[in-house]
Coordinates of C-alpha atoms in Angstrom, one line a residue:
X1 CA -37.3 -27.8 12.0
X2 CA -37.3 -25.1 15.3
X3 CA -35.0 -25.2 17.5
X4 CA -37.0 -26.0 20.5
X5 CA -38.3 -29.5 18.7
X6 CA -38.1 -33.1 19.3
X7 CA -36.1 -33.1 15.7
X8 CA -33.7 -30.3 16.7
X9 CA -32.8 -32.7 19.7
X10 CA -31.9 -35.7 17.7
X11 CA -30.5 -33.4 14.4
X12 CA -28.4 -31.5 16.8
X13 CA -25.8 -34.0 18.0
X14 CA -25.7 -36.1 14.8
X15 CA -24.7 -33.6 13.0
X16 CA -21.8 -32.4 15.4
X17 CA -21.0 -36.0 15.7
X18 CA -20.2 -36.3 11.9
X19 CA -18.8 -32.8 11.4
X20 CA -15.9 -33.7 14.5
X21 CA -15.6 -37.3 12.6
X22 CA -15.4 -36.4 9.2
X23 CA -11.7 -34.8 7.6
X24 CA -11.7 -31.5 7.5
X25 CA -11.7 -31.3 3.6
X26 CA -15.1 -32.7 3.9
X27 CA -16.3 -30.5 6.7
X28 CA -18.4 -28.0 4.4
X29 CA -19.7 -30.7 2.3
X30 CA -21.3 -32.1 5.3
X31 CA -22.5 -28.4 6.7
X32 CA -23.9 -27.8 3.6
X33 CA -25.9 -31.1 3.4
X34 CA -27.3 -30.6 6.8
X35 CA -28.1 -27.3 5.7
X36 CA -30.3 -28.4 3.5
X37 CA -31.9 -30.7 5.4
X38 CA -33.1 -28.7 8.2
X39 CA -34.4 -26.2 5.7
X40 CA -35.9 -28.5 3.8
X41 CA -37.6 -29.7 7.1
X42 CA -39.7 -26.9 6.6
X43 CA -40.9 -27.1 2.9
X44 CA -38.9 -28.8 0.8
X45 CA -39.5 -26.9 -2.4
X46 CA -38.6 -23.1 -1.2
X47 CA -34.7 -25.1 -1.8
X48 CA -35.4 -24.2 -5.2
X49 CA -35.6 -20.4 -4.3
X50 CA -32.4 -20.5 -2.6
X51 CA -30.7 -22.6 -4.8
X52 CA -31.9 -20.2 -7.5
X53 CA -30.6 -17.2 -5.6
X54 CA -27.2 -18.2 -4.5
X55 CA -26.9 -19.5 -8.4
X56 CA -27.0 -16.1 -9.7
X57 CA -25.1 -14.2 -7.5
X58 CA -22.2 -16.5 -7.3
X59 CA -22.3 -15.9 -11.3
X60 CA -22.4 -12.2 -10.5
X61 CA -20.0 -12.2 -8.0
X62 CA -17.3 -14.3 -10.3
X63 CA -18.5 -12.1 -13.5
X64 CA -17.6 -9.1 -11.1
X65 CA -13.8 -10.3 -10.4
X66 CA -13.5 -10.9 -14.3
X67 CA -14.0 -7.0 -15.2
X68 CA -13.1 -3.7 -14.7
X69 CA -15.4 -1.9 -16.8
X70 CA -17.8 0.4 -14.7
X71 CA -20.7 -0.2 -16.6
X72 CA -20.5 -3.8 -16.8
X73 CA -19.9 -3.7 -13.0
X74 CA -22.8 -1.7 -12.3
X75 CA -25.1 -3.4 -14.7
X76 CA -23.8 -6.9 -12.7
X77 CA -24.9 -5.3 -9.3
X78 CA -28.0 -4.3 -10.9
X79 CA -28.9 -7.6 -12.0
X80 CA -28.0 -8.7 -8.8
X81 CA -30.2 -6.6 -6.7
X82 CA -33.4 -6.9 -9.2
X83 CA -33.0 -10.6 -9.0
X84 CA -33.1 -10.6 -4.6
X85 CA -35.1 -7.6 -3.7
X86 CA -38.0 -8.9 -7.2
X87 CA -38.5 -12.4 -5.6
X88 CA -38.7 -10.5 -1.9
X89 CA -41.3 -8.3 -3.7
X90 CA -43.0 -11.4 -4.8
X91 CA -43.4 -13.4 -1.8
X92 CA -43.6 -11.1 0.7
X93 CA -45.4 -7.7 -0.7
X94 CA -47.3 -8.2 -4.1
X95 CA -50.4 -8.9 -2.2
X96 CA -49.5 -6.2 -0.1
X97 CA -48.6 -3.8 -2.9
X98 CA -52.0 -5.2 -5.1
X99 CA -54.8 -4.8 -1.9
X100 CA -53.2 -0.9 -1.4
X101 CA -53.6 -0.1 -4.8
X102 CA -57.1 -1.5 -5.0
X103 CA -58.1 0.4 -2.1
X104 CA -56.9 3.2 -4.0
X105 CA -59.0 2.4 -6.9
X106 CA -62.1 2.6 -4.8
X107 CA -61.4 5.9 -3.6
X108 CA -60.9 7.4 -6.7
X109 CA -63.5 5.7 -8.4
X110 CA -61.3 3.4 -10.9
X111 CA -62.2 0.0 -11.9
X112 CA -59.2 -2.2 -10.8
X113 CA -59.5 -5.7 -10.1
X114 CA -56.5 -6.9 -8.3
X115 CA -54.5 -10.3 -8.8
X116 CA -53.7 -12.0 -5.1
X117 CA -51.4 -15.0 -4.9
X118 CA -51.9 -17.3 -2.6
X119 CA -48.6 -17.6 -1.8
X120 CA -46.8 -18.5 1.8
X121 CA -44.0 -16.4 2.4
X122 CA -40.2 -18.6 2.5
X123 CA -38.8 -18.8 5.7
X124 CA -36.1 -16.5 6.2
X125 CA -36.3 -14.9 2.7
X126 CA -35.5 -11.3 4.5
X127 CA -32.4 -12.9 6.3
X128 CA -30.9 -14.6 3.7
X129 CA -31.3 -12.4 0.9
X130 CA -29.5 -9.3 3.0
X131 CA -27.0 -11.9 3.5
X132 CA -26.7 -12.5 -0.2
X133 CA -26.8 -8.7 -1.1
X134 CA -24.2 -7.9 1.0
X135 CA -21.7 -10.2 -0.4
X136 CA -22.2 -9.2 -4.0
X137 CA -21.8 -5.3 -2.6
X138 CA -19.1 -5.9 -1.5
X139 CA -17.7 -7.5 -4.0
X140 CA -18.5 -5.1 -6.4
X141 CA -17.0 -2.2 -4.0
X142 CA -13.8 -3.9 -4.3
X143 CA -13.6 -4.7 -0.3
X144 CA -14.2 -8.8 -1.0
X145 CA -12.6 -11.5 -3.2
X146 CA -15.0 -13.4 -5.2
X147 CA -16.0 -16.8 -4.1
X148 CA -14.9 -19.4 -6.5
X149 CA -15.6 -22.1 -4.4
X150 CA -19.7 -22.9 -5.1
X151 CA -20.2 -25.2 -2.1
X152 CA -18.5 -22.8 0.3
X153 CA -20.9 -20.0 -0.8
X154 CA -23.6 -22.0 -1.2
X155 CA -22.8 -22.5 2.5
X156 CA -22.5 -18.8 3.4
X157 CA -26.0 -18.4 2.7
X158 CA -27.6 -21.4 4.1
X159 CA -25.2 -22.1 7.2
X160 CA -28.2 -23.6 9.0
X161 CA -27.8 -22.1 12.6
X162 CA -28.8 -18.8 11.1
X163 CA -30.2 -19.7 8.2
X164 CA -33.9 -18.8 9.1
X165 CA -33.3 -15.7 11.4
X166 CA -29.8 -14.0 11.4
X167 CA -27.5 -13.2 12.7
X168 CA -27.3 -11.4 9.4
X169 CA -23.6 -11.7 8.0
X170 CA -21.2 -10.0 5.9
X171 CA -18.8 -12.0 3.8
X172 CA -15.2 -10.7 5.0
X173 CA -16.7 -12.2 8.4
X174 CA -18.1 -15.7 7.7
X175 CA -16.4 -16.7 4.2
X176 CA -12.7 -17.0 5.4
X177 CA -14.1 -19.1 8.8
X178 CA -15.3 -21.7 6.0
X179 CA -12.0 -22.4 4.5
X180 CA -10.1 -23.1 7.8
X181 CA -10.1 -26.2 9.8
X182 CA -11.6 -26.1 12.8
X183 CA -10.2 -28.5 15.3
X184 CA -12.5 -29.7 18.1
X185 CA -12.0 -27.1 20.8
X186 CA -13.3 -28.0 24.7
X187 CA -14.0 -24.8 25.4
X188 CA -15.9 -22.9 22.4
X189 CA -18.1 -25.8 23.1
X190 CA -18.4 -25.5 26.6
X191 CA -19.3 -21.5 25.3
X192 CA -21.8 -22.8 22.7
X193 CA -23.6 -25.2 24.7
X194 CA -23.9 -22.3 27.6
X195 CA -25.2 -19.9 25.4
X196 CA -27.4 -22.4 23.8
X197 CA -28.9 -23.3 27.3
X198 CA -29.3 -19.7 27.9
X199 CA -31.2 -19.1 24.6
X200 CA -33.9 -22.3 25.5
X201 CA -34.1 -20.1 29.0
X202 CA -35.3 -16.8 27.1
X203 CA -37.5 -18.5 24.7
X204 CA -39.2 -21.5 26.7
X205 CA -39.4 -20.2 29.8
X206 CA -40.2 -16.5 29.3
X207 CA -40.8 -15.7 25.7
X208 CA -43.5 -18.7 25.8
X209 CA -45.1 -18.5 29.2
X210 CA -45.6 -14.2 28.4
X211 CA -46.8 -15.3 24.4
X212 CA -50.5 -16.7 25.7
X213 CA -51.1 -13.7 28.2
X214 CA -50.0 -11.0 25.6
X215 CA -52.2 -12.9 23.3
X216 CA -55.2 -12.4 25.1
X217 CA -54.5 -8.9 26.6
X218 CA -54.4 -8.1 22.7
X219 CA -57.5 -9.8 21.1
X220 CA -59.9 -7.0 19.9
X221 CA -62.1 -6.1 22.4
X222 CA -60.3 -8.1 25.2
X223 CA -59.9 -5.1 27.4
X224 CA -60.3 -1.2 27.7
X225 CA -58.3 -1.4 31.2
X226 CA -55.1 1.2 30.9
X227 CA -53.2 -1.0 33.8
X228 CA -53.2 -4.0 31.9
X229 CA -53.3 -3.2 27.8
X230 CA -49.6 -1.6 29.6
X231 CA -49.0 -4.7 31.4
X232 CA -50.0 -6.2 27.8
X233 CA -47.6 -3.8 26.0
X234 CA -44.3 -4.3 28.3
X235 CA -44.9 -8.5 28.4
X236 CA -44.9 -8.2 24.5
X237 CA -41.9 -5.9 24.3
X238 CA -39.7 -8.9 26.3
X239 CA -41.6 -11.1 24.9
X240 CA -39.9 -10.3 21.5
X241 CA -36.4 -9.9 22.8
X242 CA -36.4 -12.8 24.6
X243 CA -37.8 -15.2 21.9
X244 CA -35.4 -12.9 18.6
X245 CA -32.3 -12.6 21.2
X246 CA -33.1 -16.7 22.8
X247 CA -33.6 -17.3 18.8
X248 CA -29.9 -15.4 18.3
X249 CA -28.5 -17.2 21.2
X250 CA -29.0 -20.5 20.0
X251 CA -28.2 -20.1 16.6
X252 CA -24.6 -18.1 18.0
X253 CA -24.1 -21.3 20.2
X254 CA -24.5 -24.2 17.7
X255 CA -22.1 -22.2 15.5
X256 CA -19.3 -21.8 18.7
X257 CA -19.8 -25.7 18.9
X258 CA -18.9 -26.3 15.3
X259 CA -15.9 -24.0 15.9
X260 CA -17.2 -20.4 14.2
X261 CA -18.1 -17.5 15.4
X262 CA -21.4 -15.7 14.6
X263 CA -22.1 -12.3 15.0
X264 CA -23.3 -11.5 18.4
X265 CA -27.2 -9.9 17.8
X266 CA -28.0 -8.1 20.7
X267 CA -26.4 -6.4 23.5
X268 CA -28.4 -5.5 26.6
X269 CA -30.8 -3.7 24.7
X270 CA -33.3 -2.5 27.8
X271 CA -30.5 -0.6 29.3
X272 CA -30.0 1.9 26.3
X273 CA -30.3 5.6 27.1
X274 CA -31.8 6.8 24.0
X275 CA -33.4 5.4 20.6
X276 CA -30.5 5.9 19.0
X277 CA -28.1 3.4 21.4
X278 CA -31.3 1.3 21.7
X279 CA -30.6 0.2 18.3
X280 CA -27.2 0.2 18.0
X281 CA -28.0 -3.3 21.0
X282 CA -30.8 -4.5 19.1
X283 CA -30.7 -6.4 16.3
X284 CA -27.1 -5.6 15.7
X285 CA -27.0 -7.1 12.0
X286 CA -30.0 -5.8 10.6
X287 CA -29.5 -1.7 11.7
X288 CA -25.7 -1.9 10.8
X289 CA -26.9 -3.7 7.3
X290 CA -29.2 -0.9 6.7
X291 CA -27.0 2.1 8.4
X292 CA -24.3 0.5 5.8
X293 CA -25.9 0.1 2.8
X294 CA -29.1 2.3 2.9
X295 CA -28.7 5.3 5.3
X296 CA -25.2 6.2 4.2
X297 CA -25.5 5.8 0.6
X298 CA -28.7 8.2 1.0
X299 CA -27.4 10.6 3.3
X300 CA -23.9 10.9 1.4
X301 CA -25.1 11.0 -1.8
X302 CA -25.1 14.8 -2.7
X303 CA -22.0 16.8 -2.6
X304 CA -23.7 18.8 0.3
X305 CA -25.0 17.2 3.6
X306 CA -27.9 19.6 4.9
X307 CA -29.9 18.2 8.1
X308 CA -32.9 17.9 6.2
X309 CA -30.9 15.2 3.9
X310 CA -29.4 13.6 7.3
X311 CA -33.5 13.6 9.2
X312 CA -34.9 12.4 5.8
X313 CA -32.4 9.9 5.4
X314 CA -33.1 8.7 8.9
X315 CA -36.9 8.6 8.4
X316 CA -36.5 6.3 5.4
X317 CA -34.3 3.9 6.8
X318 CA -36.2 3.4 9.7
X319 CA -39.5 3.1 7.5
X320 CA -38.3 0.8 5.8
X321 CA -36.5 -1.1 8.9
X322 CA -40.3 -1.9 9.8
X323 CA -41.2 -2.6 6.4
X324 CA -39.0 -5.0 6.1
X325 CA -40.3 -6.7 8.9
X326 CA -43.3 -7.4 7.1
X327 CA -46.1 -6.1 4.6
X328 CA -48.4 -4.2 6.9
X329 CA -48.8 -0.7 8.0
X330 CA -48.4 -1.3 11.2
X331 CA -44.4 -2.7 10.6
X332 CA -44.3 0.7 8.8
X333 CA -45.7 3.0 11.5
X334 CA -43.7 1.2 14.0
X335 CA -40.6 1.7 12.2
X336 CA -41.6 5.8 11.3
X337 CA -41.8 6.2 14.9
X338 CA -38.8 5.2 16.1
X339 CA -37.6 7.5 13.1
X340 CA -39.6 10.2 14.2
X341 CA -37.9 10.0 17.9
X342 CA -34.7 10.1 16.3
X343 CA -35.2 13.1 14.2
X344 CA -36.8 14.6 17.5
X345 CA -34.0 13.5 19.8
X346 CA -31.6 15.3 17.7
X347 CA -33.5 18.4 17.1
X348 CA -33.9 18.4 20.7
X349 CA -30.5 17.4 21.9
X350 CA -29.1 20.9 22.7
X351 CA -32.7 22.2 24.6
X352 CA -32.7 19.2 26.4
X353 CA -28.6 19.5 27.7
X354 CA -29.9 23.0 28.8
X355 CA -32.5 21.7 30.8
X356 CA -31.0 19.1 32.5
X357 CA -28.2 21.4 33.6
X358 CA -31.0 23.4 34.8
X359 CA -32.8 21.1 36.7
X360 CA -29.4 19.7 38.2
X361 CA -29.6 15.8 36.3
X362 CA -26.0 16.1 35.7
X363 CA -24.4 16.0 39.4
X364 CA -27.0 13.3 39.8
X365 CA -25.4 11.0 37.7
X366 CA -27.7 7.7 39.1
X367 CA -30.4 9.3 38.9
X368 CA -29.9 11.1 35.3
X369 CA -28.6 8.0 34.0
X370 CA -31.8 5.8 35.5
X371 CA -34.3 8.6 33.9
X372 CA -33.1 8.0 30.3
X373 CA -33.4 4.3 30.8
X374 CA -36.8 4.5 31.4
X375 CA -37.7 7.1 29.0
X376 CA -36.3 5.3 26.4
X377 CA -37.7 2.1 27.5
X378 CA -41.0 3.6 27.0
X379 CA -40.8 4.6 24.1
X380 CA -39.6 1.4 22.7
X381 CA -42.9 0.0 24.4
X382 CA -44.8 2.4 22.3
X383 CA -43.3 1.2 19.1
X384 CA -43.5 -1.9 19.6
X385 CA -47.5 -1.8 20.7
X386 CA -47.3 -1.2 16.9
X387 CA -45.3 -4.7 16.2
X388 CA -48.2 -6.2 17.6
X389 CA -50.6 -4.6 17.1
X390 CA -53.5 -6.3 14.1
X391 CA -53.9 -2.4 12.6
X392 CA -52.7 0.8 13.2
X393 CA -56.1 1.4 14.4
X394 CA -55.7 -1.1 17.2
X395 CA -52.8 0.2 18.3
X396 CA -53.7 3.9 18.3
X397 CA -56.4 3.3 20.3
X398 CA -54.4 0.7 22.4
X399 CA -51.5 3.8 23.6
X400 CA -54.9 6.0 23.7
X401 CA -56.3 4.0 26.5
X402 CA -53.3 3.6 28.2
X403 CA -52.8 7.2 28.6
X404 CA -56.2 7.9 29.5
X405 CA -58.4 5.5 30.8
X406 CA -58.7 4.8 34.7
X407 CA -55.7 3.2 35.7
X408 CA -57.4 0.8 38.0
X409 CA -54.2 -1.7 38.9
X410 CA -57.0 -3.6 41.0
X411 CA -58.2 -5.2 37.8
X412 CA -55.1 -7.1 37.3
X413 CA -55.5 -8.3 40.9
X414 CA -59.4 -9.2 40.6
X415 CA -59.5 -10.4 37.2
X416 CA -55.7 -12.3 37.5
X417 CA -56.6 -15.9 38.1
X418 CA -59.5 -16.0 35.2
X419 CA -56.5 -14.3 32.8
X420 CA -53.8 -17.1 33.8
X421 CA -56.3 -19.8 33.3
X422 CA -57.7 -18.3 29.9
X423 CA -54.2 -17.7 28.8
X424 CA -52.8 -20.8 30.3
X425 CA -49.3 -20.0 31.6
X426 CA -47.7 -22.5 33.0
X427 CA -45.4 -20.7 35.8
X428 CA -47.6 -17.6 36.2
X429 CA -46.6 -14.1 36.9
X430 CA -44.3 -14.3 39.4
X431 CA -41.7 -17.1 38.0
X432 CA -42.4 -15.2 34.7
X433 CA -40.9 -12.0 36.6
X434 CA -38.4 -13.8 38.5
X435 CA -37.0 -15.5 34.8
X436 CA -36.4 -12.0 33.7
X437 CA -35.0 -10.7 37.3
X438 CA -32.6 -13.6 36.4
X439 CA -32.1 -12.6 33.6
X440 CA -31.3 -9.1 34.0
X441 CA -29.1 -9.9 36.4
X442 CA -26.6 -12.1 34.4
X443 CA -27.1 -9.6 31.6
X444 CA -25.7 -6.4 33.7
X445 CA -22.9 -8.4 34.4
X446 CA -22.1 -9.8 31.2
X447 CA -22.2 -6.0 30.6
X448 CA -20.1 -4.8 33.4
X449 CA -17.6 -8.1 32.7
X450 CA -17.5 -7.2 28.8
X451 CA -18.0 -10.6 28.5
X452 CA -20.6 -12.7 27.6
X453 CA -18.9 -15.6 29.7
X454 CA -19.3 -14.5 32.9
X455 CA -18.7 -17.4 35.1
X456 CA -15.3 -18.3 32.9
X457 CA -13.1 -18.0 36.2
X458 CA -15.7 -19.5 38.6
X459 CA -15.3 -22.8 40.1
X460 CA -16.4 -25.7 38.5
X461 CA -18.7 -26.2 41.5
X462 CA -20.8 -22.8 41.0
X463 CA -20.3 -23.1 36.7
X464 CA -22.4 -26.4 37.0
X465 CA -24.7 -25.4 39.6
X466 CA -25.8 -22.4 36.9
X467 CA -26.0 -25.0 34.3
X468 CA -28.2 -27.1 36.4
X469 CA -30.0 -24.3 37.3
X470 CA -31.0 -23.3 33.9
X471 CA -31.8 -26.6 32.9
X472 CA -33.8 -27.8 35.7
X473 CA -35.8 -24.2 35.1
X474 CA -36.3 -25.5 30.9
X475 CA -37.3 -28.3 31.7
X476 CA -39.4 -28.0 34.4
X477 CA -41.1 -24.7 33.8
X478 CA -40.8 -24.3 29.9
X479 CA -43.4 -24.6 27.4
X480 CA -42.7 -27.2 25.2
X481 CA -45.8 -26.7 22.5
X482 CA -43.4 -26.2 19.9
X483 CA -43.7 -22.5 19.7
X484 CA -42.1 -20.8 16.4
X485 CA -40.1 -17.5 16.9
X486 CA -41.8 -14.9 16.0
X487 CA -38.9 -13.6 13.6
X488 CA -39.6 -17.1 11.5
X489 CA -42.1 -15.4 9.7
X490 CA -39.9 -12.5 8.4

């Protein structure tokens, strides 16, 4: 069931409601049957998958406590990684895999006729089979006690707040919070419930009122106007954070109310001063996943670390950061651009010092500071024209026009009340950009604060009028069409 659902509303507080009534002994039990509910929701028979999954590598993570042995230890992870990154392979790229390699066949003039499954991909199958992988690493490093408890791993993988889209967790983290009673706490609930109401604001109200116009900006053929395919290509870039990071919120917030903690996903993203900080705030889980357990083990794996091993490294990871996003093209070229600017922001870092001493950035610190903020932001906009984008094609010629076609602003003016009506936003442009003025602002100071809490020492007279606030701005000027997030399908 989503999160922004009738069903959500009703499964919500009965399940708290049990959870606070029920012993604590019988706490997980209960976790892990509503688990399996609201993923079953969904469709019912991908439980088999995940059951399936967390059966072998709680074998493989118990056989790994047993031993000693290198080789047997090795062989275990093996098995381990076949047996999660084969049945991502399946659902998610064998058609992929099988259409490239008969396209292949036509250009060289081979006869190959090409088996395609029709298949739908599981719900979270990227999410929760990192989360698996990294316990049985782990384990096997030596850094994490096996699990000997079935039902509490069983809930480790399908916790159901972040069950379909993160935050992706490591075991030392989550595992220990599952054996600990959790008494009913006034304010981790207040916490939860805030960020929850906070997460409905992103999605409903901004990620779901910019969805329809991005939508039509960025059917084929909609448009060859520069102003407005980069009108088109900003709205999508917060239309994704708002509906992953709302998406993160929530699922961080009905965890606080239960009493655990989830890690926190994002992190003021928009205000990062290069690629590399951009993604060190967004999507927190997935880059320090892959930074952990893909980039370091490939750029530390020689006795000798050259830059080209460090750039190469970096390029890979962050090829396969888009890949994993999804089997197309265009999830791979977005994620080899942002590797590119990496590898290009640090074989640039010393010319570029140079000539921002020359130029004098440096004694403007406001000014310097505001410049790589909105560099970086467009680049990130670039990337992301790629995350949207049907083919690479699309999205070439998409950046194309925006660089060089007339940028004739007017047309958004002229041509604004046919594109709100065609697109059907409910609030329109303005409350659109006064929801993210909003939200900007109680970000920078969540940021400023270092807390994501920020009105913790108000009065209870200005805490409530923010709650009512957001509320009254969800209920009234959200989108209630049942929107999925867009990081469901991953």
């Amino acid at each position: 069931m989503l999160f922004n659902s009738f069903s959500f509303l009703v499964f919500f507080p009965i399940t708290v409601g049990i959870y606070y009534v029920l012993p604590d002994r019988y706490r997980p039990q209960w976790l892990l049957v509503a688990s399996c509910y609201f993923y079953a929701s969904f469709v019912p028979a991908y439980l088999l998958i995940l059951f399936a999954l967390i059966g072998i590598d709680y074998l493989v993570g118990l056989a790994l406590g047993s031993t000693r042995d290198k080789k047997q230890r090795l062989f275990l992870l093996v098995v381990s990684i076949c047996a999660n990154l084969g049945m991502l392979f399946f659902f998610k790229y064998f058609n992929f895999f099988n259409e490239n390699i008969m396209q292949l066949a036509q250009l060289i003039h081979w006869n190959y006729a090409p088996i395609l499954l029709q298949i739908a991909l599981p719900l979270g199958l990227s999410f929760h089979i990192f989360q698996s992988l990294s316990y049985v690493i782990e384990v096997y490093k030596g850094k994490q006690e096996p699990e000997r408890n079935l039902g509490i791993y069983a809930l480790y993988v399908m916790f159901f707040p972040q069950l379909v889209a993160g935050p992706i967790e490591r075991p030392q983290h989550m595992l220990p919070q599952f054996h600990q009673p959790h008494a009913f706490d006034a304010l981790k609930v207040r916490h939860g419930l805030e960020l929850m109401l906070m997460g409905f604001f992103k999605k409903i109200v901004i990620a779901d009122q910019l969805a329809p116009f991005v939508n039509h900006l960025f059917a084929p053929g909609a448009t060859d106007n520069g102003a407005a395919l980069l009108f088109a290509a900003v709205a999508f870039t917060y239309q994704l954070y708002c509906d992953f990071s709302g998406y993160s919120d929530i699922a961080v917030g009905i965890a606080l109310v239960l009493g655990y903690d989830l890690t926190q996903n994002f992190h003021r993203p928009f205000a990062a001063r290069s690629v590399a900080e951009f993604w060190r705030r967004w999507h927190i889980s997935l880059s320090t996943w892959l930074r952990d357990y893909l980039y370091y083990p490939l750029t530390f794996a020689g006795k000798r670390i050259t830059k080209g091993r460090l750039y190469s490294s970096l390029f890979i990871t962050f090829v396969l950061i888009g890949l994993w996003h999804g089997a197309n093209w265009t999830f791979a070229a977005m994620g080899g651009l942002f590797g590119l600017f990496l590898v290009l922001s640090s074989l640039t870092e010393k010319s570029r010092e140079t000539m921002h001493s020359y130029l004098g950035l440096a004694r403007v610190t406001a000014l310097h500071h505001a410049w790589q903020v909105l560099y970086t932001f467009a680049l990130v906009v670039a990337a992301f024209v790629f995350f949207r984008a049907e083919s690479v094609g699309q999205a070439i010629h998409i950046l194309w026009r925006i660089l060089h076609a007339p940028f004739d602003a007017s047309y958004l003016a002229h041509h604004w009340v046919q594109i709100v009506q065609v697109a059907g936003i409910g609030i329109g442009l303005k409350g659109v950009v006064l929801a993210l003025v909003v939200l900007e602002i109680v970000q920078y100071f969540q940021e400023k604060l270092g807390r994501p809490f920020i009105l913790d020492g108000a009065s209870r007279l200005v805490r409530w009028a923010w709650y009512y606030l957001l509320l009254f701005s969800v209920l009234f000027f959200g989108y209630f069409g049942g929107a999925t997030f867009i990081y469901f399908k991953f």
